[in-house]
Short mmCIF file of C-alpha atoms in Angstrom, two decimals:
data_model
loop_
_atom_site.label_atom_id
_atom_site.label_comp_id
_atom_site.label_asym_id
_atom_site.label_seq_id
_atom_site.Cartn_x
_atom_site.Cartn_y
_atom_site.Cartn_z
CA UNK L 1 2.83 -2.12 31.09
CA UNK L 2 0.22 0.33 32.81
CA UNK L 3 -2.41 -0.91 35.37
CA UNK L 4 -2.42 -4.39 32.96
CA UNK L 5 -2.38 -2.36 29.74
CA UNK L 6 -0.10 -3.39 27.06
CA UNK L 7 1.81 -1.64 24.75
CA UNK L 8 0.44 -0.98 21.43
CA UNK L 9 4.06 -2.56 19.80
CA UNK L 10 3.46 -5.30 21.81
CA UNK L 11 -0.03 -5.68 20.89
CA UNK L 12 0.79 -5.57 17.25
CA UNK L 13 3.65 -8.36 17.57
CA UNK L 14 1.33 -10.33 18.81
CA UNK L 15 -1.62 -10.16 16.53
CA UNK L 16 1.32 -10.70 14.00
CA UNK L 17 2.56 -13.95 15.97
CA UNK L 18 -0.77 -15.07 15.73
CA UNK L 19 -1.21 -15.57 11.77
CA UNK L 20 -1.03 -19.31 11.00
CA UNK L 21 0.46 -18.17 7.91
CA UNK L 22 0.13 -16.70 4.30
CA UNK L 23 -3.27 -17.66 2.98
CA UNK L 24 -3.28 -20.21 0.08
CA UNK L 25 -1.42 -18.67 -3.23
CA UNK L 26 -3.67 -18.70 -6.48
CA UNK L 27 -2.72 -17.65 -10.40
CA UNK L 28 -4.85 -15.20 -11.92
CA UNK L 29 -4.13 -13.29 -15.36
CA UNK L 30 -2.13 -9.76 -15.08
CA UNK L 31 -5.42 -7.72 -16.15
CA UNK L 32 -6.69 -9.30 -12.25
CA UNK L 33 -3.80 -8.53 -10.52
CA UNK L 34 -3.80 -4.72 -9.07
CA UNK L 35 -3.66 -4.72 -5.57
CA UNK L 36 -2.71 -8.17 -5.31
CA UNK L 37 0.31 -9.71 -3.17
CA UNK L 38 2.58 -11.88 -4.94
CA UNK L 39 3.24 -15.60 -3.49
CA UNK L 40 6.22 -15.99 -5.30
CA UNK L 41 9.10 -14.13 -7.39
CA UNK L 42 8.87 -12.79 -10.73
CA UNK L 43 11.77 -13.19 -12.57
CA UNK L 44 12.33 -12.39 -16.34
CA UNK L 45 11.41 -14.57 -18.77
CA UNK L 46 13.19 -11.98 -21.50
CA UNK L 47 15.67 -9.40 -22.06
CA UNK L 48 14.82 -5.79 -22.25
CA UNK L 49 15.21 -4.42 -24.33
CA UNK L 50 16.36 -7.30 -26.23
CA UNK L 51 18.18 -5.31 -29.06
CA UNK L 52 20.21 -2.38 -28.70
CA UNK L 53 17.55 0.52 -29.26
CA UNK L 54 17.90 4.26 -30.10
CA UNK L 55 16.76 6.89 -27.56
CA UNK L 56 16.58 9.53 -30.59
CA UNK L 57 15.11 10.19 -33.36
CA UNK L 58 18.22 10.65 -36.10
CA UNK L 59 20.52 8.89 -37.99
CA UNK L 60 22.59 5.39 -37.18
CA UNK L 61 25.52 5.16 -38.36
CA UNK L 62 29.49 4.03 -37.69
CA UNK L 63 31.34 6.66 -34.89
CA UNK L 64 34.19 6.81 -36.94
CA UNK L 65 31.85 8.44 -40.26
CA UNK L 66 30.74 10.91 -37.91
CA UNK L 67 33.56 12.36 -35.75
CA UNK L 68 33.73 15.79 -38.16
CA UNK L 69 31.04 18.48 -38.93
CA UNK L 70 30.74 18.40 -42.94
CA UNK L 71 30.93 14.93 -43.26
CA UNK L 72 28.32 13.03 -45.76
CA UNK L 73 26.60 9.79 -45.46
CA UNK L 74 24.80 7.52 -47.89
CA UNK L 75 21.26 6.66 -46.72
CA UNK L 76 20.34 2.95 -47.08
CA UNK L 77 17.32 2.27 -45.39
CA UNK L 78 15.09 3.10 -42.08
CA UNK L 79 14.60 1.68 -38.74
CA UNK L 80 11.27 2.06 -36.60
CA UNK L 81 9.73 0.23 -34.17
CA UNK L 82 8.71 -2.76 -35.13
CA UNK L 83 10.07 -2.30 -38.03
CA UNK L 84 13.67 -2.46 -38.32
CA UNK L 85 16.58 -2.56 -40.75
CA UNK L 86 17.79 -6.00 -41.19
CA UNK L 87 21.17 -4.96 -43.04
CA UNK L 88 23.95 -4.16 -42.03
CA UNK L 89 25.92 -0.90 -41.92
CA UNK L 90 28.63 -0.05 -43.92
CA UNK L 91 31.47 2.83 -43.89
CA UNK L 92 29.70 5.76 -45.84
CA UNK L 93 26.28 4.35 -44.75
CA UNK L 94 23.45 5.79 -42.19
CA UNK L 95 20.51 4.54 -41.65
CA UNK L 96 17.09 6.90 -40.22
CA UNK L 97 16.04 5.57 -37.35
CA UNK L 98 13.33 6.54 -34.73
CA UNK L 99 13.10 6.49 -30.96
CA UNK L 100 12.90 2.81 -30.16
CA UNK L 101 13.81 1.14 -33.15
CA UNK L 102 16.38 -1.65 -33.41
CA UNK L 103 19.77 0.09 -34.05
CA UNK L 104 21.38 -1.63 -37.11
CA UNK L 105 24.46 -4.01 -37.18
CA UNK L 106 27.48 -2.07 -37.71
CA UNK L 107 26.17 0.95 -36.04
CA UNK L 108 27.75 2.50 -33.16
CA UNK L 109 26.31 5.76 -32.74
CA UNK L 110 23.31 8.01 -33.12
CA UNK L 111 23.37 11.65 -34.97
CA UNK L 112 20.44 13.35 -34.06
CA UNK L 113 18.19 14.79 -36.60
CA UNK L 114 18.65 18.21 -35.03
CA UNK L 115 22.97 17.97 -35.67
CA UNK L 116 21.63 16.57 -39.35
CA UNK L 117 20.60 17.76 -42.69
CA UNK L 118 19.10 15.26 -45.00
CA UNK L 119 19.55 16.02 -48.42
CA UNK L 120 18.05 13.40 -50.37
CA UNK L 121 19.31 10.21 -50.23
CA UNK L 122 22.76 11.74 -48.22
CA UNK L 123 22.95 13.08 -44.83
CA UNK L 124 25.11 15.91 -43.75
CA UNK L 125 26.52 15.82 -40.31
CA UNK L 126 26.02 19.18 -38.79
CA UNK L 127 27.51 18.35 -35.25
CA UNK L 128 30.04 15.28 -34.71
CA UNK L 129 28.40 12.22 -33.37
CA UNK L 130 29.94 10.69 -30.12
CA UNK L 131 29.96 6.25 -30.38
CA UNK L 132 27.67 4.78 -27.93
CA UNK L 133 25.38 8.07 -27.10
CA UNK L 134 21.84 7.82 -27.40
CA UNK L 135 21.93 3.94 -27.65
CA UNK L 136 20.31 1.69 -24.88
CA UNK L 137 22.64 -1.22 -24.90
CA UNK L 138 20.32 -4.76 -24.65
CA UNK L 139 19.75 -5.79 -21.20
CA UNK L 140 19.69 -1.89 -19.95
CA UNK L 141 16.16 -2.08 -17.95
CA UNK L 142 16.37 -5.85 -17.02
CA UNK L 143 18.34 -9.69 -18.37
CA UNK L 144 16.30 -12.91 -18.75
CA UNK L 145 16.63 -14.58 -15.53
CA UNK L 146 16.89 -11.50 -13.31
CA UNK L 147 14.49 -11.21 -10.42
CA UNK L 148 12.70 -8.17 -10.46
CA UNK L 149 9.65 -8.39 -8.23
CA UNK L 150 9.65 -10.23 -4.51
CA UNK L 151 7.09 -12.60 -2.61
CA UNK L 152 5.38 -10.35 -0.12
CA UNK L 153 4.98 -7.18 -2.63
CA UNK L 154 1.88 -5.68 -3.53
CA UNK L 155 0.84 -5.02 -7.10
CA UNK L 156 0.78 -1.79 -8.32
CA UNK L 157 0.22 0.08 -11.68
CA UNK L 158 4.00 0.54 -11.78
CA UNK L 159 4.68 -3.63 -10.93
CA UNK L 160 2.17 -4.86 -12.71
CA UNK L 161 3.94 -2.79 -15.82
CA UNK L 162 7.18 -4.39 -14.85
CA UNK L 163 5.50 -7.50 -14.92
CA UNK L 164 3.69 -7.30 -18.45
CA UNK L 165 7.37 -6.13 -19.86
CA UNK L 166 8.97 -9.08 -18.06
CA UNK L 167 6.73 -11.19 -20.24
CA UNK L 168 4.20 -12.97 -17.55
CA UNK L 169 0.86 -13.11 -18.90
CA UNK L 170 -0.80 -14.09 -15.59
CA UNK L 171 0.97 -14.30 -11.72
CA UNK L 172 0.88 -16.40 -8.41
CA UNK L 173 -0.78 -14.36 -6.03
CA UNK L 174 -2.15 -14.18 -2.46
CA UNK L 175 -5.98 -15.23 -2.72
CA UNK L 176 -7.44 -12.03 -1.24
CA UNK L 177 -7.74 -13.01 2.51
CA UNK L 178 -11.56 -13.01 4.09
CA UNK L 179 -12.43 -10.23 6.53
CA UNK L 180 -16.01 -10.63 8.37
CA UNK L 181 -17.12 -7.85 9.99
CA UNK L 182 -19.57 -7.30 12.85
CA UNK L 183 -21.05 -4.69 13.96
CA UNK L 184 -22.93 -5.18 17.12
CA UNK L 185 -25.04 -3.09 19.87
CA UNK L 186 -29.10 -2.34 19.62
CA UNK L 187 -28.65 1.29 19.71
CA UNK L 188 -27.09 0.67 15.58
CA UNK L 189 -29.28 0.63 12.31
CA UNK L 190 -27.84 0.72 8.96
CA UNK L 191 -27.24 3.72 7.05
CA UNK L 192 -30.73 4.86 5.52
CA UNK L 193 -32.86 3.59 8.38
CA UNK L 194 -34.95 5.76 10.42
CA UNK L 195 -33.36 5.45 13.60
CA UNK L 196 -35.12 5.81 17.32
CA UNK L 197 -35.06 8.51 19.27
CA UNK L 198 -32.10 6.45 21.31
CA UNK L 199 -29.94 4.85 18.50
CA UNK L 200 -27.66 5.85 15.94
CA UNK L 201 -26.08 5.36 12.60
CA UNK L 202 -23.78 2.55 12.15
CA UNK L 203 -20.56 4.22 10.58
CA UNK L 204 -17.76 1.46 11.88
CA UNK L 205 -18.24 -1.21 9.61
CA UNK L 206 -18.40 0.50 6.34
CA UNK L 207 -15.01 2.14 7.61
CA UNK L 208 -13.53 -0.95 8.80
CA UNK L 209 -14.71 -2.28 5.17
CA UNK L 210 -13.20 0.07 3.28
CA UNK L 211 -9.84 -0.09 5.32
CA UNK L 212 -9.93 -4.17 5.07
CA UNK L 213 -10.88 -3.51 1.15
CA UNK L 214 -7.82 -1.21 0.25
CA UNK L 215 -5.21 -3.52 2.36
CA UNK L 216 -6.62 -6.49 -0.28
CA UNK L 217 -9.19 -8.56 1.97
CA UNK L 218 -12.42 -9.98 0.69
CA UNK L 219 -14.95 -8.54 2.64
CA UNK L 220 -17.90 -10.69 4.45
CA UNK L 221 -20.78 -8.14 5.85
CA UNK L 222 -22.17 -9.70 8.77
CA UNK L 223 -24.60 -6.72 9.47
CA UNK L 224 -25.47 -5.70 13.23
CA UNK L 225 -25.94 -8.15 15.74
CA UNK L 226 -28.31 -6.89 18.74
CA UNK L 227 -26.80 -7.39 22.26
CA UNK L 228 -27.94 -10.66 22.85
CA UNK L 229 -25.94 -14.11 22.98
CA UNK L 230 -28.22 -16.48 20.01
CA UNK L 231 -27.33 -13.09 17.78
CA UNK L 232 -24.03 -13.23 18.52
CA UNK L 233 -23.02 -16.64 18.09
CA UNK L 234 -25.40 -16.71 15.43
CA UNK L 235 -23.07 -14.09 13.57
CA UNK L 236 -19.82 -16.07 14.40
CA UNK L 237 -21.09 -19.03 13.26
CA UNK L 238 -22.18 -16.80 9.61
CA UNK L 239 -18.47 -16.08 9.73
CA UNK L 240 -17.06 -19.23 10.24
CA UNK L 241 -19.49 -21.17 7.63
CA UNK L 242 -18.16 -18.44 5.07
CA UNK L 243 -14.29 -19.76 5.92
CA UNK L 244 -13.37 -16.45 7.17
CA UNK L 245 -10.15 -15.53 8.15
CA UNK L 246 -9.86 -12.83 10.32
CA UNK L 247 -13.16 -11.28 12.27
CA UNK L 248 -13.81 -8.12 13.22
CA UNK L 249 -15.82 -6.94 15.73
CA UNK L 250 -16.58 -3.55 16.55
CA UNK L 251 -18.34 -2.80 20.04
CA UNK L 252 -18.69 -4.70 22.83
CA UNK L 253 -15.37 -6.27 23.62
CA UNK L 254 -15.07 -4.83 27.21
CA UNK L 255 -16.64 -6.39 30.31
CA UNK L 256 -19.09 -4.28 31.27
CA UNK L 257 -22.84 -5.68 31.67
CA UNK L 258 -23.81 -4.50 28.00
CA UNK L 259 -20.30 -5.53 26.75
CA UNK L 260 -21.51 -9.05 25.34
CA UNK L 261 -19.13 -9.89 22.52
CA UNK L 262 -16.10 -11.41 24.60
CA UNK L 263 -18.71 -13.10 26.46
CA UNK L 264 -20.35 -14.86 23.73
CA UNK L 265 -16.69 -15.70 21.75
CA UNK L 266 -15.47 -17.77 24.66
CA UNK L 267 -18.63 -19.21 25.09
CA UNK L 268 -17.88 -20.24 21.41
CA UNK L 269 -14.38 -21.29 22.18
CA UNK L 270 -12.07 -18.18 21.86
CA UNK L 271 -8.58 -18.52 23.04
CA UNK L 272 -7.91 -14.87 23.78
CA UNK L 273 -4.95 -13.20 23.57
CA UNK L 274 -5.39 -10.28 25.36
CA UNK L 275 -7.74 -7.50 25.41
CA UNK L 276 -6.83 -3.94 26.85
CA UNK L 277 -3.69 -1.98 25.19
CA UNK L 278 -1.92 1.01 26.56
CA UNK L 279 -3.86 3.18 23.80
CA UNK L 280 -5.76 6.31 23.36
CA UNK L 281 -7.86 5.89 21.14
CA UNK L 282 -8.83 2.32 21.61
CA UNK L 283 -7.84 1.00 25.43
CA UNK L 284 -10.82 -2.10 25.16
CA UNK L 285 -9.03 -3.44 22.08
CA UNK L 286 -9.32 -7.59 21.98
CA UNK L 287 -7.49 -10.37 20.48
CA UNK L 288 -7.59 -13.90 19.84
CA UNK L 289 -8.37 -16.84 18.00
CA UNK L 290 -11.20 -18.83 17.34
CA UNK L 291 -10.20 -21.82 15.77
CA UNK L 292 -9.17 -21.58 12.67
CA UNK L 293 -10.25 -17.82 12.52
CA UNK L 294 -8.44 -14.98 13.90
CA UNK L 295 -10.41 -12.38 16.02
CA UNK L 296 -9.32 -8.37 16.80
CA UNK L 297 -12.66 -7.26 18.50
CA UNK L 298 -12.31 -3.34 18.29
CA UNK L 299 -13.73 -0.33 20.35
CA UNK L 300 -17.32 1.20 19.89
CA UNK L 301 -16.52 4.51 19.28
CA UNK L 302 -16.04 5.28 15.60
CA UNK L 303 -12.48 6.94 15.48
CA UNK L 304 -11.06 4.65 17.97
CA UNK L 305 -12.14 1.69 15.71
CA UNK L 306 -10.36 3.36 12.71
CA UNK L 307 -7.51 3.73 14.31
CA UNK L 308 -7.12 0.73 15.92
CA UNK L 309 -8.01 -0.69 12.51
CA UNK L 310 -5.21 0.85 10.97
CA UNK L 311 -2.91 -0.06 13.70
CA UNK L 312 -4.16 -3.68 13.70
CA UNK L 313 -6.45 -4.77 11.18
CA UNK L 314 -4.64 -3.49 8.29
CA UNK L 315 -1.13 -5.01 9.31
CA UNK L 316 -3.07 -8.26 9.62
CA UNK L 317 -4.36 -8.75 6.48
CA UNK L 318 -1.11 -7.76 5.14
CA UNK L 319 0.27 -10.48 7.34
CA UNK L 320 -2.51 -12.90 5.78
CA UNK L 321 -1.34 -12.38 2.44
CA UNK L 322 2.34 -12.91 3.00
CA UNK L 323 3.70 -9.64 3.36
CA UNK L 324 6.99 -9.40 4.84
CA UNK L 325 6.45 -5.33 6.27
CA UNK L 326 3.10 -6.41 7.62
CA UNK L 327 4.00 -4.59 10.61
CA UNK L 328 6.86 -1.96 9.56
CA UNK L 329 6.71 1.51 11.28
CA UNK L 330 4.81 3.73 9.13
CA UNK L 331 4.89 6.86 11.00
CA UNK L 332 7.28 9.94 9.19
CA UNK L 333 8.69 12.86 11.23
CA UNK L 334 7.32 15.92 11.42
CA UNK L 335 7.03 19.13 13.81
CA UNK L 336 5.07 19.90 16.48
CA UNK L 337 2.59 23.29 15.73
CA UNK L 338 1.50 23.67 19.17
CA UNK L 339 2.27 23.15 22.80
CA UNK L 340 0.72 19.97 24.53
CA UNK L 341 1.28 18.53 27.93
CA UNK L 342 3.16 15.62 28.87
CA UNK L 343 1.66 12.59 28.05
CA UNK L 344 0.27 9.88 30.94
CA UNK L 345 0.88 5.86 30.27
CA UNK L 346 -0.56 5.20 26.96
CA UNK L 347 0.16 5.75 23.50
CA UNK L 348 -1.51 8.66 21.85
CA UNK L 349 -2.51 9.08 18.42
CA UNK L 350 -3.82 12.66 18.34
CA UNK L 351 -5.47 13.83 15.09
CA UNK L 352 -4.12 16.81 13.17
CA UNK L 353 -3.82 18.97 10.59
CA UNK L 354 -0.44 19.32 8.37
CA UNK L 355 1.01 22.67 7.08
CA UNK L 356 3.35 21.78 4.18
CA UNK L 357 5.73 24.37 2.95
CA UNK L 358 8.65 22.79 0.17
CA UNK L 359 11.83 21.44 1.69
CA UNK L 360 10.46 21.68 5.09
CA UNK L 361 9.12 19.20 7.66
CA UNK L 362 5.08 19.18 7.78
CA UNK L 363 4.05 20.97 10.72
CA UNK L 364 1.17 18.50 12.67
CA UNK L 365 -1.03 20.65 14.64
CA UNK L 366 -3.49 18.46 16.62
CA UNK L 367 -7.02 19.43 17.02
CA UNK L 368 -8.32 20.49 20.09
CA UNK L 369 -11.12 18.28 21.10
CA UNK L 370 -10.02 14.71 20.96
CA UNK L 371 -12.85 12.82 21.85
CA UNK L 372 -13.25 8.86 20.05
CA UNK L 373 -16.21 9.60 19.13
CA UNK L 374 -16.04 12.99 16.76
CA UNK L 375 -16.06 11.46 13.07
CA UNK L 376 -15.92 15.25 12.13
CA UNK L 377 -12.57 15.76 13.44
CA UNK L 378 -11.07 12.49 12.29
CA UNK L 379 -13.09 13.69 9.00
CA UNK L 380 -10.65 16.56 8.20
CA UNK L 381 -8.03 15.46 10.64
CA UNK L 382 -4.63 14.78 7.87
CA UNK L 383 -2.14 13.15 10.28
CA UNK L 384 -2.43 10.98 13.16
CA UNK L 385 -0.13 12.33 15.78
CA UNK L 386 1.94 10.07 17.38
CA UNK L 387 2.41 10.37 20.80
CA UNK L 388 4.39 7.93 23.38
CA UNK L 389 3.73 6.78 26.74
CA UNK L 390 4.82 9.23 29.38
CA UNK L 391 6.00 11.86 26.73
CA UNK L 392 6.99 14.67 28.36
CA UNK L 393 5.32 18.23 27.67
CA UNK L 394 6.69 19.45 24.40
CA UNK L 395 6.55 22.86 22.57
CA UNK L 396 5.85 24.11 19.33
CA UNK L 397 8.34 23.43 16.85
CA UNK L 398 9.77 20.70 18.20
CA UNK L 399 10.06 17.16 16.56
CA UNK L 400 7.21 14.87 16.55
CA UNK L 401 6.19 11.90 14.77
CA UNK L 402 2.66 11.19 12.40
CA UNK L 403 0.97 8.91 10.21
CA UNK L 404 -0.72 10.38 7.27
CA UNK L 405 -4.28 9.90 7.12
CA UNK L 406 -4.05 10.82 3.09
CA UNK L 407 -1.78 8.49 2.09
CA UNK L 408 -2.41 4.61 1.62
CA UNK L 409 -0.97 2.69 4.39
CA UNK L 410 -0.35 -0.35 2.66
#
């Protein structure tokens, strides 16, 4: 710990520690579902596939009518999908069949129409046929019974596919957790007002939306609350009427005489947690609870609010909704483009740029001005670079760690 700093992994653990639990589950039809966290296992309700099915286009037929080039074969009917043959194969006997398609009882192999010549009603075999080739056996991708998807995961294009094959018309899910957010400070107006000579452009919130919006949170725009108390409290009590659970606060959570927001939330009750972590971006980062509600109350400055939202806010939500990697590392190694000094007591998350080249680590070169509040240079920034405390000075080239700025942290 560092002049009553703490670290950022102990910061996380703790915001972590402090979710009551997985938010209440709720059932909502498959076509609902991307992006959604499961509250309970899917398992299959049927086989696939649930026949044995060709993987070629060609001829079915019996192994042993097949084992010589020259060989003939009487054609007795087709199989597609959805359509197949409901006879059976006998010696002599092939039937066409098309990628997919139900292979025939009897059948134990697969000529391919390219080692085949039809002539008629007979087919030639051109190239022997080996038994069991080019047949997916029932059961290959999945059994009835079989779990295939786990509490905790989030659904994607690729699980909610597995899903829809696994024969679940709707799923238990997470109900998307709700994330108020506050932005707070007079020198703010929203984005399209005419702001004073001595103000600015509120950009936090929209971020800390978007971020709160991708990890699967239900988002509850408080607006901008002016630095005074009755706004304040006014806001949390917005928040609390709405059932939130987790609020967000962005500005204002240090001590200073303009610094109102911790002020005003234990005025309201707030157990807090803590409130400074050994950070860079982000040092007057707070925590607590109020109530029911959790509270992270982040930094002004824009870039050390998205970074502490992606440190903090994101694994939190995830939390919320049951997720068992809520707080899993997500940083990747990579290599170090330039020289940089050794680092003092707090973690560092440097933005950078990444040079990719094919079977080689990215190269993270981090910009040169660092300053929390340049939105530009987060803007094209590609890689946060990771940085512990008192790092020593490292060179070019050598290992480093980052998380990816275009990749979805979830």
């Amino acid at each position: 710990m560092t002049g009553g700093l703490i670290p950022v992994a102990e910061a996380l653990a703790r915001v972590l520690a402090s979710v009551a639990g997985p938010v209440a589950a709720e059932t909502v039809p498959l076509a609902q579902a991307a992006g959604r966290t499961l509250a309970a296992d899917v398992t299959a309700v049927r086989t696939q596939p649930p026949f044995p099915a060709s993987a070629m286009d060609g001829y079915a037929l019996r192994g042993a009518d097949a084992d010589v080039a020259g060989a003939s074969l009487r054609l007795i009917g087709t199989s597609a999908a959805g359509h197949g043959f409901s006879g059976r194969i006998g010696p002599g006997e092939a039937v066409r069949i098309f990628t997919g398609a139900p292979v025939p009882d009897g059948a134990d192999a697969i000529l391919i129409q390219e080692d085949a010549q039809a002539e008629g009603a007979t087919v030639r075999v051109l190239e022997p046929a080996e038994p069991n080739r080019f047949i997916r056996r029932a059961g290959l991708d999945f059994s009835a019974g079989e779990t295939l998807l786990a509490a905790g995961m989030s659904l994607d294009a690729r699980r909610l596919a597995l899903a829809a094959a696994a024969g679940h018309p709707r799923l238990s899910v997470r109900r998307r957790p709700k994330v108020a957010i506050l932005a707070t400070g007079d020198e703010l107006v929203e984005p399209g007002a005419a702001p004073a000579w001595d103000q600015i452009v509120a950009s936090n919130s929209l971020a800390l939306a978007a971020l709160a919006s991708e990890a699967g949170a239900e988002i509850i725009d408080l607006g901008i609350a002016a630095d005074d108390h009755g706004a304040l409290e006014d806001a949390f009590r917005r928040a609390r009427e709405a059932r939130a659970d987790l609020l967000v606060t962005l500005g204002g959570a240090s001590v200073g005489d303009h610094d109102l927001v911790q002020a005003a939330l234990a005025r309201e009750g707030l157990e807090l947690g803590f409130w400074r972590v050994a950070l860079r971006p982000g040092k007057p980062l707070m925590h607590g609870r109020l109530g029911d509600m959790l509270v992270i109350g982040l930094p002004g400055n824009p870039v050390s609010s998205i970074v502490c939202g992606l440190l903090f806010v994101v694994p939190a939500i995830r939390a919320l909704q049951g997720d068992p990697q809520a707080g899993a590392d997500r940083s990747e190694p990579a290599t170090l483009g330039r020289d940089l000094p050794a680092n003092d007591g707090r973690a560092d998350y440097m933005r950078a740029s990444l040079a990719v080249e094919p079977g080689r680590l990215p190269v993270a070169t981090p910009e040169q001005r660092q300053d929390s509040s340049m939105l530009a240079v987060l803007g094209r920034a590609e890689a946060l670079l990771v940085r512990a405390p008192h790092e020593p000075p490292a060179a070019a080239g050598d290992p480093c760690r980052i998380i990816r700025l275009d990749r979805r942290l979830l």
